[in-house]
């Protein structure tokens, strides 16, 4: 039986992970301590580690005795930590990309294709030791173009003035929502 306490705990942990991912822009891609934290924190690695440790503690406490739910939540926390520790957009794990394919539109492969087409060609043909996580085809390129056209239009119409970093962060937060709906839908 799914209890209100379980539902509330899942939502609380979701909120805590949301807060961690929402620091992406404010911390300049997890590279700088936020201004309001500089007096108490010196190192971004420790700062983010403490945030994630708080989430782990909440998970361990909330789901003590429920191994299956605890393991599912730990997987999401591990995936979040992998992203946070990679300090970049390409750090999004494959599972999250399969749950929300729109997050792929931010992959560096697209920038490389546009800004350094010769280098991209060499990489995509296996002529270098470098590997990309994505090799966009025409359909993906067109879908990405349409996605960013919609974002740009919304940005202009609503006077949002979102940076590319904020747009990515918003899609990352949307991905977190989709991950929780995918993994914990029956509990919500």
Coordinates of C-alpha atoms in Angstrom, one line a residue, residues 13-164:
X13 CA 13.5 14.4 -2.3
X14 CA 12.4 15.5 -5.8
X15 CA 12.4 19.1 -4.4
X16 CA 15.8 18.7 -3.0
X17 CA 17.2 17.4 -6.3
X18 CA 15.4 20.2 -8.1
X19 CA 17.2 22.7 -5.9
X20 CA 20.6 21.0 -6.7
X21 CA 20.0 21.1 -10.5
X22 CA 18.6 24.7 -10.2
X23 CA 22.0 25.8 -9.1
X24 CA 23.4 25.1 -12.5
X25 CA 23.2 28.7 -13.8
X26 CA 23.8 30.4 -10.5
X27 CA 27.0 28.4 -10.0
X28 CA 28.2 28.9 -13.5
X29 CA 27.8 25.2 -14.4
X30 CA 28.8 24.1 -10.9
X31 CA 32.1 25.9 -11.1
X32 CA 31.6 28.8 -8.6
X33 CA 30.1 29.2 -5.2
X34 CA 26.9 31.3 -5.3
X35 CA 27.4 34.8 -4.0
X36 CA 25.1 34.3 -1.0
X37 CA 27.1 31.3 0.1
X38 CA 30.7 32.6 -0.2
X39 CA 31.0 33.5 3.5
X40 CA 30.3 29.9 4.7
X41 CA 31.7 27.9 1.7
X42 CA 35.0 28.0 0.0
X43 CA 35.0 25.1 -2.4
X44 CA 32.3 24.3 -5.0
X45 CA 33.1 20.6 -5.0
X46 CA 32.4 20.4 -1.2
X47 CA 29.4 22.7 -1.5
X48 CA 27.7 20.6 -4.1
X49 CA 28.8 17.4 -2.3
X50 CA 27.1 18.6 0.9
X51 CA 23.9 19.3 -1.0
X52 CA 23.9 15.8 -2.5
X53 CA 24.8 14.3 0.9
X54 CA 21.7 16.0 2.4
X55 CA 19.6 14.3 -0.4
X56 CA 21.2 11.0 0.4
X57 CA 20.5 11.3 4.1
X58 CA 16.9 12.2 3.5
X59 CA 16.5 9.2 1.2
X60 CA 18.1 6.8 3.6
X61 CA 16.0 8.1 6.4
X62 CA 12.7 8.2 4.5
X63 CA 13.0 4.8 2.9
X64 CA 14.7 2.8 5.7
X65 CA 13.2 -0.6 5.4
X66 CA 12.0 -0.2 1.8
X67 CA 15.0 -1.4 -0.2
X68 CA 13.3 -1.3 -3.6
X69 CA 12.2 2.3 -3.3
X70 CA 15.5 3.3 -1.7
X71 CA 17.5 1.7 -4.5
X72 CA 15.3 3.5 -7.2
X73 CA 15.9 6.8 -5.5
X74 CA 19.6 6.2 -5.1
X75 CA 19.8 5.6 -8.8
X76 CA 18.3 9.0 -9.5
X77 CA 20.6 10.6 -7.0
X78 CA 23.7 8.9 -8.5
X79 CA 22.7 10.1 -11.9
X80 CA 22.2 13.6 -10.6
X81 CA 25.6 13.5 -9.0
X82 CA 27.3 12.2 -12.1
X83 CA 25.9 15.2 -14.0
X84 CA 26.8 17.7 -11.2
X85 CA 30.4 16.3 -11.0
X86 CA 30.9 16.5 -14.7
X87 CA 30.3 20.3 -14.7
X88 CA 28.8 20.4 -18.2
X89 CA 25.8 19.7 -20.4
X90 CA 27.2 16.5 -21.9
X91 CA 27.2 15.0 -18.4
X92 CA 23.5 14.1 -18.6
X93 CA 23.3 10.3 -18.3
X94 CA 21.9 8.2 -21.2
X95 CA 18.9 7.1 -19.2
X96 CA 17.7 10.7 -18.8
X97 CA 18.3 11.3 -22.5
X98 CA 16.0 8.3 -23.3
X99 CA 13.4 9.6 -21.0
X100 CA 13.6 13.2 -22.4
X101 CA 15.2 13.2 -25.8
X102 CA 15.0 17.1 -25.9
X103 CA 17.9 17.2 -23.6
X104 CA 20.0 15.8 -26.5
X105 CA 19.5 19.1 -28.3
X106 CA 22.1 20.7 -26.0
X107 CA 24.8 18.2 -26.8
X108 CA 28.2 19.7 -27.9
X109 CA 28.0 17.7 -31.1
X110 CA 25.6 20.3 -32.6
X111 CA 28.0 23.1 -31.8
X112 CA 30.9 21.2 -33.2
X113 CA 29.0 20.5 -36.4
X114 CA 28.2 24.2 -36.8
X115 CA 31.5 25.8 -35.6
X116 CA 34.1 23.3 -36.6
X117 CA 32.6 21.2 -39.4
X118 CA 35.9 19.7 -40.5
X119 CA 36.8 18.5 -37.0
X120 CA 33.3 17.1 -36.6
X121 CA 33.7 15.2 -39.9
X122 CA 37.0 13.7 -38.7
X123 CA 35.5 12.7 -35.3
X124 CA 32.3 11.2 -36.9
X125 CA 34.4 9.2 -39.3
X126 CA 36.5 7.8 -36.5
X127 CA 39.7 9.5 -37.6
X128 CA 40.5 10.8 -34.1
X129 CA 40.5 9.4 -30.6
X130 CA 37.7 11.7 -29.6
X131 CA 34.2 10.3 -29.2
X132 CA 31.0 12.1 -29.0
X133 CA 27.9 10.9 -27.1
X134 CA 25.7 11.9 -30.1
X135 CA 26.1 12.0 -33.9
X136 CA 23.0 13.9 -35.1
X137 CA 21.2 12.9 -38.2
X138 CA 19.0 15.1 -40.4
X139 CA 15.9 14.4 -38.4
X140 CA 17.6 15.2 -35.0
X141 CA 19.0 18.4 -36.5
X142 CA 15.6 19.5 -37.8
X143 CA 13.9 18.7 -34.5
X144 CA 16.5 20.7 -32.6
X145 CA 16.1 23.6 -35.0
X146 CA 12.3 23.6 -34.4
X147 CA 12.8 23.3 -30.6
X148 CA 15.1 26.3 -30.4
X149 CA 12.8 28.3 -32.7
X150 CA 9.9 27.7 -30.3
X151 CA 12.1 28.6 -27.3
X152 CA 13.3 31.8 -29.1
X153 CA 9.7 32.8 -29.9
X154 CA 8.5 32.2 -26.4
X155 CA 11.6 34.0 -25.0
X156 CA 10.8 37.1 -27.2
X157 CA 7.0 37.1 -26.7
X158 CA 7.3 36.8 -22.9
X159 CA 10.3 39.0 -22.7
X160 CA 12.1 36.2 -20.7
X161 CA 15.6 37.1 -21.9
X162 CA 16.8 33.6 -20.9
X163 CA 20.4 32.7 -21.6
X164 CA 21.3 29.4 -23.3

